[in-house]
Amino acid sequence: MIWRMLGPVVVVLALAVPTQEVLAEQAFRFELTPFIGYRVGGSFEDSDTGESIDLDENASYGLILNFVEKANTQYEFGWSHQDTSVDVTDSGGNPARLDLDIDFFQLGGTYLFDGDFARPYMVATLGAAHYRSHSGDSESDTYFAFSIGGGWKLWPKRRFGLRLEGKYYGTLVDSNSKIFCGSSPNNAGCLIQTSGKLLSQWEVMAGGVFRF
């Protein structure tokens, strides 16, 4: 009789006790991911000529820090850097090649789906995109940017894993924005005057994940 009364209680308590795998997951609060990738896309429309000014595709690298909030959700801060180039026309009307750095600084969240060795996930972030010309005469520019992506986290070890991801970056460039402007005698104008649009880039990356 007593076992019939205690049976449901035992079942409830058994379900409420975390498994060893769950406890192992909860033991880690942070994930640090250095990564390398490849970023493509990105074009400005010159409001003076109507021509498209395209960024060169190139390798990227960066760092991602995740803070585990719950079993399936994480806060995320990410930095992604790319060295690229663009063909422009200088203030004298001559063709020129401009080398520049693009840095994304993003803050957002990650949702992970259930899984053991492989866990698919989605990520969305908001932040800034910083464009800096290698030319000392040109000013740098910062714009609002966002990203959305997804991928897999693979866990061959408890403390070390792999992160495979594809991501879209969107940068909001102001309408009739003048960028890469200079005030020196050699560069007293702006190299690009855009008509205002969403600048889109895509990135694929892979990195090692360290838990602690």
Tab-separated table of N, CA and C in Angstrom, residues 22 70-73 110-122 151-155:
chain	number	residue	atom	x	y	z
A	22	VAL	N	23.184	16.705	-18.208
A	22	VAL	CA	22.679	18.056	-17.974
A	22	VAL	C	23.551	18.791	-16.977
A	70	LYS	N	20.646	29.643	-20.205
A	70	LYS	CA	19.873	28.446	-19.888
A	70	LYS	C	20.397	27.300	-20.746
A	71	ALA	N	19.750	26.135	-20.633
A	71	ALA	CA	20.232	24.966	-21.373
A	71	ALA	C	20.215	25.194	-22.878
A	72	ASN	N	19.259	25.989	-23.367
A	72	ASN	CA	19.121	26.181	-24.814
A	72	ASN	C	19.361	27.616	-25.271
A	73	THR	N	19.691	28.518	-24.371
A	73	THR	CA	19.877	29.920	-24.761
A	73	THR	C	21.199	30.459	-24.217
A	110	THR	N	21.865	33.423	-28.785
A	110	THR	CA	21.912	32.163	-29.525
A	110	THR	C	20.890	31.202	-28.943
A	111	TYR	N	20.156	30.539	-29.816
A	111	TYR	CA	19.240	29.476	-29.385
A	111	TYR	C	19.740	28.153	-29.944
A	112	LEU	N	19.957	27.191	-29.046
A	112	LEU	CA	20.471	25.884	-29.435
A	112	LEU	C	19.352	24.850	-29.379
A	113	PHE	N	19.273	24.038	-30.420
A	113	PHE	CA	18.330	22.933	-30.439
A	113	PHE	C	18.944	21.736	-29.719
A	114	ASP	N	18.087	20.803	-29.321
A	114	ASP	CA	18.555	19.648	-28.561
A	114	ASP	C	19.487	18.786	-29.399
A	115	GLY	N	20.452	18.197	-28.724
A	115	GLY	CA	21.402	17.316	-29.381
A	115	GLY	C	22.508	16.952	-28.422
A	116	ASP	N	23.255	15.919	-28.744
A	116	ASP	CA	24.369	15.479	-27.912
A	116	ASP	C	25.696	15.874	-28.554
A	117	PHE	N	26.153	15.085	-29.516
A	117	PHE	CA	27.416	15.402	-30.181
A	117	PHE	C	27.289	16.637	-31.061
A	118	ALA	N	26.203	16.737	-31.826
A	118	ALA	CA	25.975	17.872	-32.726
A	118	ALA	C	24.725	18.623	-32.288
A	119	ARG	N	24.870	19.941	-32.085
A	119	ARG	CA	23.732	20.770	-31.686
A	119	ARG	C	23.543	21.894	-32.701
A	120	PRO	N	22.490	21.851	-33.504
A	120	PRO	CA	22.199	22.971	-34.407
A	120	PRO	C	21.751	24.186	-33.613
A	121	TYR	N	21.976	25.374	-34.156
A	121	TYR	CA	21.614	26.596	-33.444
A	121	TYR	C	21.299	27.713	-34.424
A	122	MET	N	20.650	28.750	-33.879
A	122	MET	CA	20.391	29.993	-34.602
A	122	MET	C	20.926	31.143	-33.765
A	151	GLY	N	24.059	27.389	-37.579
A	151	GLY	CA	25.096	26.401	-37.822
A	151	GLY	C	25.004	25.247	-36.856
A	152	TRP	N	26.163	24.645	-36.593
A	152	TRP	CA	26.244	23.496	-35.696
A	152	TRP	C	27.412	23.688	-34.746
A	153	LYS	N	27.207	23.230	-33.511
A	153	LYS	CA	28.296	23.080	-32.556
A	153	LYS	C	28.511	21.589	-32.337
A	154	LEU	N	29.732	21.145	-32.571
A	154	LEU	CA	30.098	19.740	-32.435
A	154	LEU	C	30.973	19.574	-31.203
A	155	TRP	N	30.681	18.545	-30.402
A	155	TRP	CA	31.370	18.378	-29.123
A	155	TRP	C	32.060	17.013	-29.043
